[in-house]
Short mmCIF file of C-alpha atoms and ligand atoms in Angstrom, two decimals:
data_model
loop_
_atom_site.label_atom_id
_atom_site.label_comp_id
_atom_site.label_asym_id
_atom_site.label_seq_id
_atom_site.Cartn_x
_atom_site.Cartn_y
_atom_site.Cartn_z
CA UNK A 192 203.57 125.84 116.40
CA UNK A 193 201.62 127.52 113.65
CA UNK A 194 202.17 124.56 111.38
CA UNK A 195 200.95 122.19 114.04
CA UNK A 196 197.73 124.16 114.51
CA UNK A 197 197.06 124.07 110.80
CA UNK A 198 197.69 120.35 110.82
CA UNK A 199 195.29 119.77 113.73
CA UNK A 200 192.63 121.96 112.15
CA UNK A 201 192.80 120.23 108.82
CA UNK A 202 192.76 116.82 110.45
CA UNK A 203 189.65 117.79 112.38
CA UNK A 204 188.09 119.14 109.23
CA UNK A 205 188.86 115.93 107.38
CA UNK A 206 187.42 113.75 110.10
CA UNK A 207 184.31 115.87 110.48
CA UNK A 208 183.87 115.83 106.71
CA UNK A 209 184.16 112.11 106.65
CA UNK A 210 181.58 111.78 109.41
CA UNK A 211 179.23 114.06 107.46
CA UNK A 212 179.63 111.81 104.42
CA UNK A 213 179.61 108.55 106.33
CA UNK A 214 176.50 106.53 105.87
CA UNK A 215 175.09 103.43 107.45
CA UNK A 216 172.99 101.37 105.07
CA UNK A 217 170.71 98.46 105.80
CA UNK A 218 170.68 95.35 103.65
CA UNK A 219 168.08 92.71 104.44
CA UNK A 220 168.79 89.24 103.03
CA UNK A 221 166.31 86.37 102.88
CA UNK A 222 168.46 83.40 103.90
CA UNK A 223 170.44 82.54 107.02
CA UNK A 224 174.18 82.78 107.67
CA UNK A 225 174.94 79.18 106.64
CA UNK A 226 173.98 79.90 103.00
CA UNK A 227 176.69 80.87 100.55
CA UNK A 228 174.80 83.90 99.14
CA UNK A 229 174.65 85.28 102.69
CA UNK A 230 178.35 84.65 103.26
CA UNK A 231 179.07 86.54 100.06
CA UNK A 232 176.82 89.40 101.21
CA UNK A 233 178.90 89.81 104.38
CA UNK A 234 182.14 89.79 102.38
CA UNK A 235 180.67 92.33 99.96
CA UNK A 236 179.72 94.68 102.84
CA UNK A 237 183.19 94.30 104.36
CA UNK A 238 184.89 95.08 101.06
CA UNK A 239 182.79 98.23 100.57
CA UNK A 240 183.58 99.39 104.11
CA UNK A 241 187.32 98.92 103.62
CA UNK A 242 187.34 100.56 100.18
CA UNK A 243 185.47 103.62 101.48
CA UNK A 244 187.52 103.88 104.69
CA UNK A 245 184.39 103.20 106.68
CA UNK A 246 182.33 105.90 104.97
CA UNK A 247 179.82 103.40 103.68
CA UNK A 248 178.88 100.90 106.34
CA UNK A 249 176.43 98.29 105.05
CA UNK A 250 174.73 96.35 107.82
CA UNK A 251 173.62 92.92 106.60
CA UNK A 252 170.40 91.69 108.24
CA UNK A 253 170.36 88.01 107.30
CA UNK A 254 167.62 85.41 107.53
CA UNK A 255 164.77 87.87 106.79
CA UNK A 256 165.32 89.29 110.29
CA UNK A 257 164.70 92.91 109.28
CA UNK A 258 162.31 92.50 106.34
CA UNK A 259 160.37 89.35 105.35
CA UNK A 260 161.51 87.89 102.06
CA UNK A 261 158.40 88.72 99.96
CA UNK A 262 158.58 92.33 101.24
CA UNK A 263 162.23 92.97 100.38
CA UNK A 264 161.60 94.18 96.79
CA UNK A 265 159.13 96.80 98.01
CA UNK A 266 161.36 97.84 100.90
CA UNK A 267 164.19 98.61 98.45
CA UNK A 268 161.91 100.18 95.85
CA UNK A 269 160.40 102.60 98.35
CA UNK A 270 163.74 103.39 99.99
CA UNK A 271 162.71 101.94 103.34
CA UNK A 272 166.10 100.21 103.09
CA UNK A 273 168.91 101.20 100.73
CA UNK A 274 169.73 97.70 99.51
CA UNK A 275 168.45 94.16 99.65
CA UNK A 276 168.91 90.63 98.47
CA UNK A 277 166.07 88.83 96.69
CA UNK A 278 165.55 85.37 95.23
CA UNK A 279 164.84 86.44 91.63
CA UNK A 280 162.05 83.90 91.03
CA UNK A 281 159.82 85.30 93.79
CA UNK A 282 159.31 88.37 91.60
CA UNK A 283 157.89 86.23 88.78
CA UNK A 284 154.44 87.77 89.15
CA UNK A 285 155.85 91.32 89.01
CA UNK A 286 157.19 90.86 85.48
CA UNK A 287 157.86 87.73 83.39
CA UNK A 288 161.53 88.68 82.99
CA UNK A 289 162.11 87.49 86.58
CA UNK A 290 160.90 84.02 85.56
CA UNK A 291 164.03 83.42 83.48
CA UNK A 292 165.44 82.16 86.76
CA UNK A 293 163.03 79.25 87.37
CA UNK A 294 162.27 77.74 83.94
CA UNK A 295 163.02 74.00 84.14
CA UNK A 296 165.77 72.77 81.82
CA UNK A 297 166.49 76.14 80.23
CA UNK A 298 169.96 76.12 81.83
CA UNK A 299 171.12 73.09 83.80
CA UNK A 300 174.91 73.45 83.82
CA UNK A 301 176.78 76.25 85.56
CA UNK A 302 178.24 77.42 82.24
CA UNK A 303 174.77 77.62 80.71
CA UNK A 304 173.39 79.34 83.79
CA UNK A 305 176.13 81.98 83.53
CA UNK A 306 175.31 82.46 79.84
CA UNK A 307 171.60 82.75 80.63
CA UNK A 308 172.35 85.34 83.29
CA UNK A 309 174.40 87.43 80.85
CA UNK A 310 171.55 87.09 78.35
CA UNK A 311 168.91 88.13 80.87
CA UNK A 312 170.85 90.95 82.52
CA UNK A 313 169.99 93.82 80.12
CA UNK A 314 166.24 93.14 80.37
CA UNK A 315 166.51 92.61 84.12
CA UNK A 316 168.29 95.93 84.52
CA UNK A 317 165.64 97.70 82.42
CA UNK A 318 162.80 96.30 84.49
CA UNK A 319 164.49 97.01 87.82
CA UNK A 320 165.23 100.55 86.69
CA UNK A 321 161.52 101.14 86.11
CA UNK A 322 161.02 100.15 89.73
CA UNK A 323 163.68 102.55 91.01
CA UNK A 324 166.25 99.83 91.64
CA UNK A 325 169.75 99.20 90.29
CA UNK A 326 171.15 95.72 89.93
CA UNK A 327 174.43 95.15 91.76
CA UNK A 328 175.15 91.42 91.55
CA UNK A 329 173.67 87.94 91.52
CA UNK A 330 174.78 84.71 93.21
CA UNK A 331 173.71 81.31 91.89
CA UNK A 332 172.42 78.43 94.00
CA UNK A 333 173.45 74.88 93.19
CA UNK A 334 171.16 73.13 90.66
CA UNK A 335 167.70 72.25 91.94
CA UNK A 336 166.77 68.60 92.43
CA UNK A 337 163.93 66.51 93.77
CA UNK A 338 163.59 65.43 97.44
CA UNK A 339 160.96 62.81 98.26
CA UNK A 340 160.07 60.22 100.88
CA UNK A 341 159.83 57.41 98.28
CA UNK A 342 161.77 56.67 95.08
CA UNK A 343 160.44 58.45 91.98
CA UNK A 344 160.76 56.45 88.75
CA UNK A 345 158.22 58.55 86.88
CA UNK A 346 155.75 61.35 87.55
CA UNK A 347 153.09 58.77 88.40
CA UNK A 348 154.96 58.27 91.69
CA UNK A 349 154.26 61.90 92.59
CA UNK A 350 150.54 61.81 91.83
CA UNK A 351 148.61 63.40 94.67
CA UNK A 352 151.74 64.52 96.53
CA UNK A 353 152.12 67.92 98.17
CA UNK A 354 155.10 69.84 96.92
CA UNK A 355 156.84 72.86 98.35
CA UNK A 356 156.87 75.92 96.06
CA UNK A 357 159.05 79.01 96.44
CA UNK A 358 157.99 81.10 93.43
CA UNK A 359 155.14 81.41 90.91
CA UNK A 360 157.08 79.20 88.47
CA UNK A 361 157.61 76.42 91.01
CA UNK A 362 153.87 76.50 91.84
CA UNK A 363 153.15 76.01 88.17
CA UNK A 364 155.74 73.23 87.99
CA UNK A 365 154.16 71.40 90.93
CA UNK A 366 150.76 71.61 89.20
CA UNK A 367 152.17 70.19 86.00
CA UNK A 368 153.92 67.40 87.94
CA UNK A 369 150.56 66.29 89.29
CA UNK A 370 151.18 67.51 92.83
CA UNK A 371 149.71 70.30 94.92
CA UNK A 372 151.97 73.31 95.56
CA UNK A 373 152.30 75.05 98.93
CA UNK A 374 154.54 78.06 99.40
CA UNK A 375 156.93 77.49 102.31
CA UNK A 376 159.97 79.54 103.34
CA UNK A 377 163.20 77.67 104.09
CA UNK A 378 163.09 77.87 107.93
CA UNK A 379 159.60 76.31 107.89
CA UNK A 380 160.54 73.31 105.71
CA UNK A 381 161.24 70.76 108.50
CA UNK A 382 157.95 71.48 110.22
CA UNK A 383 156.02 71.45 106.93
CA UNK A 384 157.34 67.94 106.28
CA UNK A 385 156.76 66.67 109.81
CA UNK A 386 153.17 67.92 109.85
CA UNK A 387 152.43 66.55 106.38
CA UNK A 388 151.83 69.94 104.72
CA UNK A 389 154.37 68.87 102.10
CA UNK A 390 155.97 65.56 101.21
CA UNK A 391 158.25 66.63 98.35
CA UNK A 392 160.38 69.60 97.35
CA UNK A 393 162.72 70.79 94.62
CA UNK A 394 165.70 72.73 95.91
CA UNK A 395 169.50 72.66 96.06
CA UNK A 396 171.67 70.12 97.87
CA UNK A 397 172.76 73.10 100.01
CA UNK A 398 169.30 73.92 101.29
CA UNK A 399 168.74 70.19 101.92
CA UNK A 400 172.02 69.87 103.79
CA UNK A 401 171.54 73.06 105.83
CA UNK A 402 168.04 71.98 106.80
CA UNK A 403 169.09 68.37 107.61
CA UNK A 404 166.73 66.97 104.99
CA UNK A 405 167.60 63.41 106.13
CA UNK A 406 165.31 63.97 109.10
CA UNK A 407 162.25 64.03 106.84
CA UNK A 408 163.06 62.60 103.35
CA UNK A 409 165.05 59.61 102.10
CA UNK A 410 165.43 60.14 98.38
CA UNK A 411 167.16 62.74 96.27
CA UNK A 412 166.70 62.47 92.51
CA UNK A 413 169.37 64.48 90.76
CA UNK A 414 167.18 66.16 88.12
CA UNK A 415 169.25 69.40 88.13
CA UNK A 416 166.30 71.21 86.62
CA UNK A 417 167.47 74.82 86.89
CA UNK A 418 170.06 77.00 88.61
CA UNK A 419 168.37 79.95 90.28
CA UNK A 420 169.98 83.06 91.71
CA UNK A 421 169.69 85.63 94.43
CA UNK A 422 170.20 89.19 93.26
CA UNK A 423 171.35 92.18 95.23
CA UNK A 424 169.76 95.48 94.32
CA UNK A 425 170.20 99.05 95.50
CA UNK A 426 167.62 101.83 95.62
CA UNK A 427 168.66 104.00 92.68
CA UNK A 428 168.20 107.31 94.51
CA UNK A 429 170.31 106.11 97.43
CA UNK A 430 172.98 105.03 94.95
CA UNK A 431 172.99 108.42 93.20
CA UNK A 432 173.36 110.24 96.50
CA UNK A 433 176.72 108.55 97.08
CA UNK A 434 179.85 110.32 95.91
CA UNK A 435 181.59 108.92 92.85
CA UNK A 436 184.23 107.04 94.86
CA UNK A 437 181.66 105.27 97.00
CA UNK A 438 179.60 104.40 93.92
CA UNK A 439 182.69 102.89 92.35
CA UNK A 440 183.53 100.97 95.54
CA UNK A 441 180.05 99.48 95.51
CA UNK A 442 180.26 98.47 91.84
CA UNK A 443 183.72 96.94 92.23
CA UNK A 444 182.70 94.94 95.31
CA UNK A 445 179.56 93.82 93.42
CA UNK A 446 181.59 92.57 90.46
CA UNK A 447 183.90 90.69 92.82
CA UNK A 448 180.95 89.15 94.67
CA UNK A 449 179.41 87.93 91.44
CA UNK A 450 182.65 86.38 90.24
CA UNK A 451 183.26 84.66 93.58
CA UNK A 452 179.69 83.33 93.60
CA UNK A 453 180.07 81.53 90.27
CA UNK A 454 183.36 80.02 91.45
CA UNK A 455 182.04 78.81 94.80
CA UNK A 456 178.73 77.35 93.66
CA UNK A 457 180.24 74.47 91.71
CA UNK A 458 182.26 73.23 94.70
CA UNK A 459 179.41 73.90 97.11
CA UNK A 460 177.09 71.69 95.04
CA UNK A 461 179.49 68.72 95.25
CA UNK A 462 180.20 69.18 98.94
CA UNK A 463 176.55 69.45 99.93
CA UNK A 464 175.48 66.48 97.77
CA UNK A 465 178.11 64.44 99.61
CA UNK A 466 176.67 65.62 102.93
CA UNK A 467 173.27 64.30 101.88
CA UNK A 468 174.82 60.92 101.00
CA UNK A 469 176.85 60.81 104.23
CA UNK A 470 173.67 61.28 106.21
CA UNK A 471 171.85 58.41 104.58
CA UNK A 472 169.88 60.00 101.76
CA UNK A 473 169.72 57.83 98.63
CA UNK A 474 171.02 59.98 95.77
CA UNK A 475 170.08 58.70 92.31
CA UNK A 476 170.13 59.90 88.72
CA UNK A 477 166.65 60.32 87.21
CA UNK A 478 165.20 57.53 85.03
CA UNK A 479 164.86 58.14 81.28
CA UNK A 480 161.09 58.25 81.72
CA UNK A 481 161.29 60.95 84.38
CA UNK A 482 163.73 62.99 82.28
CA UNK A 483 161.38 62.78 79.31
CA UNK A 484 158.34 63.76 81.35
CA UNK A 485 160.11 66.66 83.03
CA UNK A 486 161.58 67.90 79.75
CA UNK A 487 158.08 68.05 78.27
CA UNK A 488 156.94 70.13 81.27
CA UNK A 489 159.99 72.38 80.83
CA UNK A 490 159.12 72.93 77.16
CA UNK A 491 155.54 73.79 78.08
CA UNK A 492 156.62 76.25 80.77
CA UNK A 493 159.06 77.88 78.39
CA UNK A 494 156.28 78.35 75.83
CA UNK A 495 153.91 79.77 78.45
CA UNK A 496 156.66 82.15 79.49
CA UNK A 497 157.22 83.34 75.91
CA UNK A 498 153.47 83.83 75.47
CA UNK A 499 153.33 85.97 78.60
CA UNK A 500 155.76 88.57 77.35
CA UNK A 501 156.92 88.20 73.79
CA UNK A 502 159.41 91.03 73.38
CA UNK A 503 161.43 90.82 76.60
CA UNK A 504 161.52 87.06 76.81
CA UNK A 505 162.45 86.72 73.15
CA UNK A 506 165.28 89.19 73.67
CA UNK A 507 166.63 87.00 76.48
CA UNK A 508 166.31 83.82 74.43
CA UNK A 509 167.93 85.42 71.40
CA UNK A 510 170.86 86.65 73.52
CA UNK A 511 171.12 83.23 75.15
CA UNK A 512 171.06 81.49 71.79
CA UNK A 513 169.22 78.36 72.99
N1 PCA B 273 167.48 77.32 98.17
C1 PCA B 273 166.51 78.37 98.33
C2 PCA B 273 166.43 78.99 96.97
C3 PCA B 273 167.03 78.04 96.05
C4 PCA B 273 167.76 77.10 96.91
O1 PCA B 273 168.55 76.26 96.52
C5 PCA B 273 165.18 77.83 98.72
O2 PCA B 273 164.98 76.63 98.69
O3 PCA B 273 164.30 78.65 99.04
#
């Protein structure tokens, strides 16, 4: 009898302790559930919940439903939410280090993109730390290519066009390509095309496939200009308030998410390009002229980027070795 009482008491104590420690966190993400970074975010949250026996419950709010994409960095920095996912390039005006993600032709294969990420990580972590954030993981998108209504043999074919931009670097790119940039979020792309606000965009086969790009463009030129990433960050104070086990659970799940992301993206790129073809989009390799013209723009943007922030950018390029 006595033993049983002790058992009940300690069980109650354990469960009340765990409810005292249990936390529900909110994690806004910018893109909808069909996108592979969002799928990985859900798996990450599930893994953390299991590893902490439910003590850390991360609620994923996808599709910018809780916080608008451009506001997510501030929401995490100020602790309004504990974690968030951000397309790295949108922070390009905060500090040039974030631009490593959108420089055309700096890394165009998945192996190079992984190497660039490893090279950029230390500087990224330093900068995020200054803003009260800790980097958890990043997930790459498939390589970014050109969607247009008409074939593009050279940049002359884009003269006067209106191009979607999704970051400071892509605005600059549109300028240099002789088109006018307009910032448009993914859910607004179909309407922006149908109302003539834009008539071209550079994004992944995935975003084209998810948004049924065949309804508003006919041509996809496989320029594979860069491989951008979403990163997941945590408010550093929130992270430090967790006990050591929960911290470790978060870091382990983050490492797994990052590894899975690099594995999935290669397959995803092939699958989604095939979806574009199956739905009638003409997929072509870029002409030599277009490659030459775009490479020159890439070289110019790289130089402008170096000029903006010598030390940090040079550190990335030295680590990257290219
Ligand atoms: N899709 C997102 C980011 C990169 C991508 O492939 C977008 O177009 O906004």
